[in-house]
mmCIF file of C-alpha atoms in Angstrom:
data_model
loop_
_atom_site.group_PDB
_atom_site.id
_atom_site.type_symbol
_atom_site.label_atom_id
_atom_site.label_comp_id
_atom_site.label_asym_id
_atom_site.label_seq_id
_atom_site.Cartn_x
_atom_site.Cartn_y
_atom_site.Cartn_z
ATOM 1 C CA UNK A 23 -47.075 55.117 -15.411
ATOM 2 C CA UNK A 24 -47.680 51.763 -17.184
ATOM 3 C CA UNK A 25 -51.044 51.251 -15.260
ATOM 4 C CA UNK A 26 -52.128 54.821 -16.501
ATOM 5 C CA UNK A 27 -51.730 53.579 -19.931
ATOM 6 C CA UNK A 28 -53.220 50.254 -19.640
ATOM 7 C CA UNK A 29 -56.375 52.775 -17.727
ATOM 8 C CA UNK A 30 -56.189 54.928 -20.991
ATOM 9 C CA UNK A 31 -56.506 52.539 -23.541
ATOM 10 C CA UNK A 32 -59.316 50.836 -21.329
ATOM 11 C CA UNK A 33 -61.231 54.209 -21.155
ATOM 12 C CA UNK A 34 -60.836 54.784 -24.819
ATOM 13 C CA UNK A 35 -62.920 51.506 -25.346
ATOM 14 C CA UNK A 36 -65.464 52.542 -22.556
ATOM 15 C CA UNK A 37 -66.084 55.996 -24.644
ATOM 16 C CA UNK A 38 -66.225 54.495 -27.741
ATOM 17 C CA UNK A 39 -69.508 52.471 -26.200
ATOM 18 C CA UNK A 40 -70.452 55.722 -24.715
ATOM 19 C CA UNK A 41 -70.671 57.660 -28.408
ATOM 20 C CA UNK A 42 -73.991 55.899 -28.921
ATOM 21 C CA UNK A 43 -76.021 57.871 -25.738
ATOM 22 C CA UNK A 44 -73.764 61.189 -26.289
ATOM 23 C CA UNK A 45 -74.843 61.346 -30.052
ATOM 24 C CA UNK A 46 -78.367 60.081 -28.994
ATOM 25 C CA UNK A 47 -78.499 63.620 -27.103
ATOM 26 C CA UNK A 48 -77.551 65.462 -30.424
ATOM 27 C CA UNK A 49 -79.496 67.473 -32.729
ATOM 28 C CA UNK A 50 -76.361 68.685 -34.619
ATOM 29 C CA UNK A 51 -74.147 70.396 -32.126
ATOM 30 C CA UNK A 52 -71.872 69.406 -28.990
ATOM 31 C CA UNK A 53 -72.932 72.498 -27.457
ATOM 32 C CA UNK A 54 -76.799 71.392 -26.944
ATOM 33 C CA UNK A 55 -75.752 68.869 -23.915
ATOM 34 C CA UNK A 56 -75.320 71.548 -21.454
ATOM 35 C CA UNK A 57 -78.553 70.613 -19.799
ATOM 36 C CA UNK A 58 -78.272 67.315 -18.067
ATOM 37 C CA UNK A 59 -74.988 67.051 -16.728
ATOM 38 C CA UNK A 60 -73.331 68.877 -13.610
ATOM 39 C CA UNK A 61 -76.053 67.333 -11.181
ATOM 40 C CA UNK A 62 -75.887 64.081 -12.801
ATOM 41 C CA UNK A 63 -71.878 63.605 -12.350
ATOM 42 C CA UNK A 64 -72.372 64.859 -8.793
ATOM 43 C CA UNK A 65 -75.081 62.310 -8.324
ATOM 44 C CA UNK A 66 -73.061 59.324 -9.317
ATOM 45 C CA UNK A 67 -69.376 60.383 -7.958
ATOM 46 C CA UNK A 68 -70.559 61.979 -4.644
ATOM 47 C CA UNK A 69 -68.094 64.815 -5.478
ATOM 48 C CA UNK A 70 -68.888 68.248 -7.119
ATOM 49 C CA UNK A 71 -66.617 68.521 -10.576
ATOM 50 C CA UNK A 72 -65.903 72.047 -9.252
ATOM 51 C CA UNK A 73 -66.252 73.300 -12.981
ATOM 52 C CA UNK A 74 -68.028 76.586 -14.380
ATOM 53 C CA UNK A 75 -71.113 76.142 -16.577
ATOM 54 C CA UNK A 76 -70.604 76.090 -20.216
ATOM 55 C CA UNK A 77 -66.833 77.007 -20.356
ATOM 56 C CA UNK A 78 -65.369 76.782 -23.171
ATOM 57 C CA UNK A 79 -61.770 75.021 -23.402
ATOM 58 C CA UNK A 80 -61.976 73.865 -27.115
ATOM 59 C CA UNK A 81 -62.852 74.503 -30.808
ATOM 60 C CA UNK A 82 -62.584 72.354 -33.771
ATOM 61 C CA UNK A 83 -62.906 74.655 -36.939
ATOM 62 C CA UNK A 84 -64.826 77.002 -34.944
ATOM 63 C CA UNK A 85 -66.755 74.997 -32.910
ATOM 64 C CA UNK A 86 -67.238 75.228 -29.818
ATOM 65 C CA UNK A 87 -66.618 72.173 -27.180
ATOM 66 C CA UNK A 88 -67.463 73.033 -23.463
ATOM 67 C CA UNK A 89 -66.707 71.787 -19.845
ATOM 68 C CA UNK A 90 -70.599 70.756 -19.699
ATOM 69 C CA UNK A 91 -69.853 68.615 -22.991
ATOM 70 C CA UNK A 92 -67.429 66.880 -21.295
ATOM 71 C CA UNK A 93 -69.287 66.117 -17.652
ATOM 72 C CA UNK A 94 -72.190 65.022 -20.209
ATOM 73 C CA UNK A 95 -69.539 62.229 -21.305
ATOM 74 C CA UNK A 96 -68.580 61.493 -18.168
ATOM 75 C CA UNK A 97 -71.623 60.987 -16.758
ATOM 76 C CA UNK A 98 -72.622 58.418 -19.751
ATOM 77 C CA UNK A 99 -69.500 56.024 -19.269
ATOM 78 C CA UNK A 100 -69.953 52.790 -17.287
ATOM 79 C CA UNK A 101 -69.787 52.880 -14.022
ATOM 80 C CA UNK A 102 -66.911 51.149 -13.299
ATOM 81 C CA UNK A 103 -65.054 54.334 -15.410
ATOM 82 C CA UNK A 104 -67.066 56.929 -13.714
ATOM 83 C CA UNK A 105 -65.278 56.107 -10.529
ATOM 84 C CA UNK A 106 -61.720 57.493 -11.962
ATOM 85 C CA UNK A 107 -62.175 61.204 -10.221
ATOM 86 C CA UNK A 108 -63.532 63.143 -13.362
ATOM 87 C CA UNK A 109 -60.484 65.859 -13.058
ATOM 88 C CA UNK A 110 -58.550 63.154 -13.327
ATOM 89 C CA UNK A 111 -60.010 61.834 -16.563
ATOM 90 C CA UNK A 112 -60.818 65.299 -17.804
ATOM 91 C CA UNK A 113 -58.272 65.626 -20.546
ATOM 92 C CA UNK A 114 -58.813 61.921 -21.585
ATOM 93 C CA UNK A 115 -62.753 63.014 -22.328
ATOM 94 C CA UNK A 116 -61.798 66.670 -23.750
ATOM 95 C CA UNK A 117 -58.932 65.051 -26.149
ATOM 96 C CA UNK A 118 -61.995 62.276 -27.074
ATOM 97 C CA UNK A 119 -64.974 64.841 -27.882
ATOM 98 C CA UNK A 120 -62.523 66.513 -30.022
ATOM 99 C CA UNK A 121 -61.622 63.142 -31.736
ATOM 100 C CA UNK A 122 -65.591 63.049 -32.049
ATOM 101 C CA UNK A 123 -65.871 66.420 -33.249
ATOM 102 C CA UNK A 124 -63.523 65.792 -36.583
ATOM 103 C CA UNK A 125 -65.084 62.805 -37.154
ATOM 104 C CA UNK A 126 -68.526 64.598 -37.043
ATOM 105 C CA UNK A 127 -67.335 67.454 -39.243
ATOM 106 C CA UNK A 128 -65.836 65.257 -41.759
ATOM 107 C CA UNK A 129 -68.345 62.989 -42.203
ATOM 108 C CA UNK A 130 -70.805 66.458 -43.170
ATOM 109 C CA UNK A 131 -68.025 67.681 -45.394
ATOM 110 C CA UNK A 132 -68.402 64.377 -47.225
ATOM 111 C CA UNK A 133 -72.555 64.900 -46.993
ATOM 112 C CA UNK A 134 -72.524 60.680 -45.371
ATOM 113 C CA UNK A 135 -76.024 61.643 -43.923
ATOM 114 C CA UNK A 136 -77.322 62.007 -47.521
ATOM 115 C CA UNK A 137 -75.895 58.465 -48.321
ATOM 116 C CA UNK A 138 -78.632 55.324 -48.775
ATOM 117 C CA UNK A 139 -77.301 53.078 -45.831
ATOM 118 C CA UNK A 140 -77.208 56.020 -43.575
ATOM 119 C CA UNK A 141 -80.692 56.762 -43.960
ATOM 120 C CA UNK A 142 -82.178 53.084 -43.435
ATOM 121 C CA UNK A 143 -80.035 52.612 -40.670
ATOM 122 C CA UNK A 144 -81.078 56.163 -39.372
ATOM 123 C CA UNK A 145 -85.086 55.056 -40.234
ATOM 124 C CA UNK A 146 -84.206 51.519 -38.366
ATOM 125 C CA UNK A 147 -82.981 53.408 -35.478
ATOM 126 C CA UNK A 148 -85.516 55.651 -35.437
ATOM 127 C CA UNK A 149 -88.030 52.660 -35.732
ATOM 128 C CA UNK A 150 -86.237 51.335 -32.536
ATOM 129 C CA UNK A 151 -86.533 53.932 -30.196
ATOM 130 C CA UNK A 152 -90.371 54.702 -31.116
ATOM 131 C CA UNK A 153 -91.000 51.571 -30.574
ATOM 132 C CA UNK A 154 -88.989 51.259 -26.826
ATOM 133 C CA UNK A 155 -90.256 54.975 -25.889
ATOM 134 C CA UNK A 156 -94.283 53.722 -26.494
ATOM 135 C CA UNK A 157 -93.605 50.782 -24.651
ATOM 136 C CA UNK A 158 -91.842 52.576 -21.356
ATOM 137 C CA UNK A 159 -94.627 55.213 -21.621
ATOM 138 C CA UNK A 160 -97.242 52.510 -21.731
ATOM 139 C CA UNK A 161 -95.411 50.878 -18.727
ATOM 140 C CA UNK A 162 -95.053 54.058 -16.635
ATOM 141 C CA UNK A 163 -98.957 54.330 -17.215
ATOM 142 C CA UNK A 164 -100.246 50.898 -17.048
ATOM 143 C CA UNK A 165 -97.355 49.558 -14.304
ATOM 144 C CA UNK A 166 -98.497 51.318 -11.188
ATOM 145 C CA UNK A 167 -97.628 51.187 -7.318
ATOM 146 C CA UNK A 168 -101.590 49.983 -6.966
ATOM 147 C CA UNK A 169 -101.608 47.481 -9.651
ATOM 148 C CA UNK A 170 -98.417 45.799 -8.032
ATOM 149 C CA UNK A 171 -100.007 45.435 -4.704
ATOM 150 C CA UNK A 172 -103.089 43.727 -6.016
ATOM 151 C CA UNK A 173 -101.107 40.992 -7.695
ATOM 152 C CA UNK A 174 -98.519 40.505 -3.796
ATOM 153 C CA UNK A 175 -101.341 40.922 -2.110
ATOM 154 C CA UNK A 176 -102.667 37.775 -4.668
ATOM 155 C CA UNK A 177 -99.421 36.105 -4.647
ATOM 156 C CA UNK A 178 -99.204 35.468 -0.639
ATOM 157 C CA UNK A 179 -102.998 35.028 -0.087
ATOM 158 C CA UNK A 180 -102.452 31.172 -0.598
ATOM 159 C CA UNK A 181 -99.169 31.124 1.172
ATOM 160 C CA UNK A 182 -99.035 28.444 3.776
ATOM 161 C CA UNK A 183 -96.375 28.553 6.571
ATOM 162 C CA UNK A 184 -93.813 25.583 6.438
ATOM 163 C CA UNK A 185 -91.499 24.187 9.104
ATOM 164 C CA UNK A 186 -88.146 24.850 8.476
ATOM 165 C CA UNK A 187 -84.823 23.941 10.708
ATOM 166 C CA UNK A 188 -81.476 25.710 11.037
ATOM 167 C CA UNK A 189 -78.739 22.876 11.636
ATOM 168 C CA UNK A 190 -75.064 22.168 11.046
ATOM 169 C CA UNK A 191 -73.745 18.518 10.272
ATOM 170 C CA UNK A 192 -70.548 16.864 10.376
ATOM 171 C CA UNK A 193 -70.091 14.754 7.441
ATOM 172 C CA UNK A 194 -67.821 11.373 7.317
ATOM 173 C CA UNK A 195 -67.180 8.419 5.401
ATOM 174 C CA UNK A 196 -67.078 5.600 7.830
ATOM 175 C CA UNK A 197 -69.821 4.988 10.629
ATOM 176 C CA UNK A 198 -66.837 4.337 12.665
ATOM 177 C CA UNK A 199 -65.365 7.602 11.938
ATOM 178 C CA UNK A 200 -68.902 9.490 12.961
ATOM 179 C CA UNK A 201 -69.528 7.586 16.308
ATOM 180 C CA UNK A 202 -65.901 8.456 17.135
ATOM 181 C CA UNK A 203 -67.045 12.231 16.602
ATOM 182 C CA UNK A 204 -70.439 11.070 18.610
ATOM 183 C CA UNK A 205 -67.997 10.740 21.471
ATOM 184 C CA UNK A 206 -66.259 13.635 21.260
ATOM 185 C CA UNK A 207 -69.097 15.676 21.759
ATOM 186 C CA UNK A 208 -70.837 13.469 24.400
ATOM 187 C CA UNK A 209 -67.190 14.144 25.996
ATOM 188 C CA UNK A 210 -67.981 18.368 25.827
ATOM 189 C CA UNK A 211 -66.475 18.363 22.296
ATOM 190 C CA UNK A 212 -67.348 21.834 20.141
ATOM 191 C CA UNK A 213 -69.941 20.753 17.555
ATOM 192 C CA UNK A 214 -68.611 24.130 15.081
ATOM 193 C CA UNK A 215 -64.940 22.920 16.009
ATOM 194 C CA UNK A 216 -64.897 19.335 15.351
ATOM 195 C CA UNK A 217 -66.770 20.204 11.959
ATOM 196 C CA UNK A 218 -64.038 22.289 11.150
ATOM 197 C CA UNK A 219 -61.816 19.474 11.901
ATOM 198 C CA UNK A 220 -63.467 16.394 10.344
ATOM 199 C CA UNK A 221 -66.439 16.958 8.371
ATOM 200 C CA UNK A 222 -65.334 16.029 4.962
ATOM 201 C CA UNK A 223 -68.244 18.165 3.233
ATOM 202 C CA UNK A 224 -68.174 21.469 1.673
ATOM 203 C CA UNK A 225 -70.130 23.372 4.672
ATOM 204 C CA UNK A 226 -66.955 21.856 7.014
ATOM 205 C CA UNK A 227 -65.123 25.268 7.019
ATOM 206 C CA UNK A 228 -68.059 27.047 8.236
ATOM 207 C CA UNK A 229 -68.629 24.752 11.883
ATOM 208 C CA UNK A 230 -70.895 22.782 9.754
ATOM 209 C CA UNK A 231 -73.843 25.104 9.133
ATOM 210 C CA UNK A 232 -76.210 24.349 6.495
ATOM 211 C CA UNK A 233 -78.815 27.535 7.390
ATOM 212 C CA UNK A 234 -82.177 27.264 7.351
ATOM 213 C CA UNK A 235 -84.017 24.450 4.872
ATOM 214 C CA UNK A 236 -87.384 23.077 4.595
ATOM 215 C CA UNK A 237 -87.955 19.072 5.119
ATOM 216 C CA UNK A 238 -88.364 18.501 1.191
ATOM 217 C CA UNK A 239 -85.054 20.278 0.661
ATOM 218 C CA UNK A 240 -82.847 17.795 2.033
ATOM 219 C CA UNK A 241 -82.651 13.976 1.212
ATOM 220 C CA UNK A 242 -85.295 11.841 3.143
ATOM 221 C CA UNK A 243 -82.748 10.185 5.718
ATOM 222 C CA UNK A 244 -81.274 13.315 6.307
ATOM 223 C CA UNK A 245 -84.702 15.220 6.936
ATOM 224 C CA UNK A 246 -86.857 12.946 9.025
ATOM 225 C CA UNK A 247 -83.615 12.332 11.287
ATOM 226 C CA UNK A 248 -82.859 16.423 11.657
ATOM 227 C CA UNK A 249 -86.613 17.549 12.176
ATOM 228 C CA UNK A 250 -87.132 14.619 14.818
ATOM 229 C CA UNK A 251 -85.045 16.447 16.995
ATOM 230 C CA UNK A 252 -85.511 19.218 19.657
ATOM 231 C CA UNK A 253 -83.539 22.310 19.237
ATOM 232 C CA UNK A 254 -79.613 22.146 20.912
ATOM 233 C CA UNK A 255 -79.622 18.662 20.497
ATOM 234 C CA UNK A 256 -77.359 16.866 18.206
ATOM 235 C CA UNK A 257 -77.593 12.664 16.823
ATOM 236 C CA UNK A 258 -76.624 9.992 19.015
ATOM 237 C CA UNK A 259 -76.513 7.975 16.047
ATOM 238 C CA UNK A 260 -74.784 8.108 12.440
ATOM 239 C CA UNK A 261 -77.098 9.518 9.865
ATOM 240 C CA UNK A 262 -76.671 7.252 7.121
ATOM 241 C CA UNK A 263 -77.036 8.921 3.424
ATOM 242 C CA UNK A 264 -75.815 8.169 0.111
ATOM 243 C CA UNK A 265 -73.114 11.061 0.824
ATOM 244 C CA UNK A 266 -72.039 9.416 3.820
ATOM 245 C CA UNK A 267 -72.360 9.029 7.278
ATOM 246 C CA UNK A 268 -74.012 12.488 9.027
ATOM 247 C CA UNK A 269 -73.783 13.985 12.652
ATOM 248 C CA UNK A 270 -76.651 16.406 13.076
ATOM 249 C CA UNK A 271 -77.063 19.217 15.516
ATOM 250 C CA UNK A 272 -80.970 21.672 15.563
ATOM 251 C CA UNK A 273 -79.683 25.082 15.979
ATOM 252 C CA UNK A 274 -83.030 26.506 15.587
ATOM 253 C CA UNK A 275 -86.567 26.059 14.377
ATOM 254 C CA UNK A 276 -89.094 28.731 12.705
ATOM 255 C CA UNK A 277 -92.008 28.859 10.432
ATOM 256 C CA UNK A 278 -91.411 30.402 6.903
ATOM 257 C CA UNK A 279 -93.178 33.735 6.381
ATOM 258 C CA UNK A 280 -94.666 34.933 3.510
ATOM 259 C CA UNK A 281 -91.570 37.594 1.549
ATOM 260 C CA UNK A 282 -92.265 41.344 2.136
ATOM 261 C CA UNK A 283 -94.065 43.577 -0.821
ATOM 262 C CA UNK A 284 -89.959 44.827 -1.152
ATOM 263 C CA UNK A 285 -88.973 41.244 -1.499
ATOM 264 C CA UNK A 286 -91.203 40.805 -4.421
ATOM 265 C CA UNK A 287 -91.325 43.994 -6.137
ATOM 266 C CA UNK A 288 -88.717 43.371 -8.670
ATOM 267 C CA UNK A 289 -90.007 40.103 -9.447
ATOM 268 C CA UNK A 290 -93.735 41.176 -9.537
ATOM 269 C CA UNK A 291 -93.166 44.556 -11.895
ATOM 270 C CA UNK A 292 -91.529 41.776 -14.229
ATOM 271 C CA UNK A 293 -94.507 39.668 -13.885
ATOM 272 C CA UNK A 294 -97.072 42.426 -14.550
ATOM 273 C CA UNK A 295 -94.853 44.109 -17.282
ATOM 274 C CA UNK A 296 -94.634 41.396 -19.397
ATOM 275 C CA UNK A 297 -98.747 40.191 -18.692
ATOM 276 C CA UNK A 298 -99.491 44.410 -19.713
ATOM 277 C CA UNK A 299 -97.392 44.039 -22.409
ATOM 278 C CA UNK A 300 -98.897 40.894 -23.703
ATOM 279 C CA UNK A 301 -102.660 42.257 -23.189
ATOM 280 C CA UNK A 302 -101.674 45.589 -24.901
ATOM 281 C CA UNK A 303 -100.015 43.498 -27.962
ATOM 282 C CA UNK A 304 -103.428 41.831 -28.120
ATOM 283 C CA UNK A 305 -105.410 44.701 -27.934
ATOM 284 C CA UNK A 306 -102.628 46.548 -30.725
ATOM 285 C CA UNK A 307 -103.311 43.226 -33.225
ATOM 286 C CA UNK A 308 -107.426 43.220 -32.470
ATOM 287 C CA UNK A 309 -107.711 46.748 -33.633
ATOM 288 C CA UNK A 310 -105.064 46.487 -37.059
ATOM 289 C CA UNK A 311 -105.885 45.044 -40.267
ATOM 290 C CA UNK A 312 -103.014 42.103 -40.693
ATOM 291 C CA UNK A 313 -102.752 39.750 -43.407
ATOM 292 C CA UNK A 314 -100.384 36.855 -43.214
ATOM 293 C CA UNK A 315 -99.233 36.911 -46.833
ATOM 294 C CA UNK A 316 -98.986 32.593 -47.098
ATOM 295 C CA UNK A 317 -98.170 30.871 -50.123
ATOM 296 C CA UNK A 318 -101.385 29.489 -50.459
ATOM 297 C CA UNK A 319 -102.746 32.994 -49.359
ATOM 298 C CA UNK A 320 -100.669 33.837 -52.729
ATOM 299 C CA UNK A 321 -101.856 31.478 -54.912
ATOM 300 C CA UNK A 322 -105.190 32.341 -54.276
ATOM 301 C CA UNK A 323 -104.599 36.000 -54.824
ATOM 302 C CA UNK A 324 -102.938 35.056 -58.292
ATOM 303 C CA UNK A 325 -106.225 32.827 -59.497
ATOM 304 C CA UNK A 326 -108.425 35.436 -58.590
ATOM 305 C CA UNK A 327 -106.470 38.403 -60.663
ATOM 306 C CA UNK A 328 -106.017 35.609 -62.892
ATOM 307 C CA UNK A 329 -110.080 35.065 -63.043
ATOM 308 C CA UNK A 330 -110.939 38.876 -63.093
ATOM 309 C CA UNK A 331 -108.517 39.267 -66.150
ATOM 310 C CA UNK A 332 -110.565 36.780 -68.074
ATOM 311 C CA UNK A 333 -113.351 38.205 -67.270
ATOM 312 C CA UNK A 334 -112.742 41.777 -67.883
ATOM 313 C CA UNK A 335 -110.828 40.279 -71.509
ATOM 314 C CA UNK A 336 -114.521 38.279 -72.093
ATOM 315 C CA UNK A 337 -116.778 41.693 -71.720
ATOM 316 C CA UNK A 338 -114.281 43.300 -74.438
ATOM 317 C CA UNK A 339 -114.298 40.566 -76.801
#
């Protein structure tokens, strides 16, 4: 029962951060959510919430709180709250939008939306989400499947294929210690084993394996030595580095090829986005009338109201 608590309290947090989207969805009433909600909380859980549309199972002075208020909660919590079963949580969100719902009320009673600080920080909000709604519109329009494929298909024209070599190493500190290992494996040692057993760097635990790496990725010794060998053969000398003495084995060697469109979608809409929004900002400034109001820009203004004042005085006198 203690863990349920420790979940309750931790949910009561999580709705808190979810008031902001449920109110967002408001226009004065709990009861105008009931559109977005039972296919949304089916979406995300995989289950069906098994509830009927728009059943009431609460009022607060009269008004009405319904199962699709509550899966409208549910679906806006973070994720890592939306996978509590919503029956489970059910009474957690009712007792919550009813919490909400007094608070609400209260605050009307008490006219707070008439108050000064609400309205500029209602205006500032406001503001806010104009602003972030014209720029994902402008994105959806400008941002398209096309206009991403120009720029990868851009992106990879200049790629050039480089060598790069799959290997494992076994790392020591002596040159002793490594031509010791040498002969272990000229004796039918186990390159993977014997790294597990004496390399003393981090890639040890795993036989040794360092992946695949291009020739400028490693340190100069450690590269020309590596790529001068043939596949499934390992050094019949140390490898000397300034981490140590090295015995190298070529597991495999490939070209690199240029990354798929998928590969570089996320990274190329974030390109794009922010080059659109840049060109649009430019196009947005080009068209307004803006006037940087400097204080010499000031002083100027003052001497010439200043001059026109005189003159206007000198006509009259």
């Amino acid at each position: 029962m203690k863990s349920l608590h420790y979940f309750s309290l931790a949910l009561v947090g999580a709705l808190c951060l979810a008031i902001g989207y449920y109110v967002g969805t408001q226009d004065g009433s709990l009861t105008d959510m009931n559109s977005v909600v039972s296919e949304d909380v089916v979406k995300e859980t995989g289950e069906s919430t098994a509830v009927v549309e728009g059943e009431v199972l609460a009022t607060v002075n009269g008004k009405e709180i319904t199962d699709s208020d509550i899966q409208t909660l549910y679906a806006s919590l973070p994720p890592q709250y939306r996978q509590a079963p919503f029956e489970f949580i059910k009474d957690q969100l009712l007792q919550q939008l009813i919490s909400m719902e007094v608070i609400s009320q209260a605050a009307q009673t008490e006219n707070m939306a008439d108050r000064k600080e609400f309205q500029d920080r209602l205006n500032t909000v406001r503001t806010q989400l104009m602003q972030e709604f014209y720029i994902k519109t402008k994105m959806d329009e400008l941002v398209t499947e096309e206009l991403l494929k120009e720029e990868y298909e851009k992106s990879v024209a200049d790629f050039k294929p480089e060598e790069e070599l799959h290997a494992r190493h076994i790392l020591l500190k002596t040159e002793q210690e490594a031509n010791d290992v040498i002969k272990l494996l000229d004796d039918g040692g186990d390159f993977e084993e014997l790294a597990k057993e004496y390399s003393t760097g981090p890639s040890g635990p795993n036989g040794g394996d360092l992946g695949y790496f291009t020739k400028g990725s490693m340190v100069p010794e450690f590269s020309t030595a590596a790529f001068d060998m043939n596949v499934g053969d390992y050094s019949k000398t140390p490898v000397k580095t300034q981490f140590g003495y090295h015995v190298i084995k070529a597991e495999d060697k490939r070209n690199t090829e240029a990354p798929s469109f998928e590969e570089k979608e996320a990274e190329l809409r974030a390109q794009v986005s922010s080059s659109v929004i840049d060109t649009l900002l430019e196009e947005l400034k080009a068209d307004a009338s803006i006037v940087l109001m400097t204080p010499a820009e000031d002083e100027k203004a003052e001497d010439a109201n200043k001059e026109n004042a005189d003159d206007e005085k000198a006509k009259t006198e």
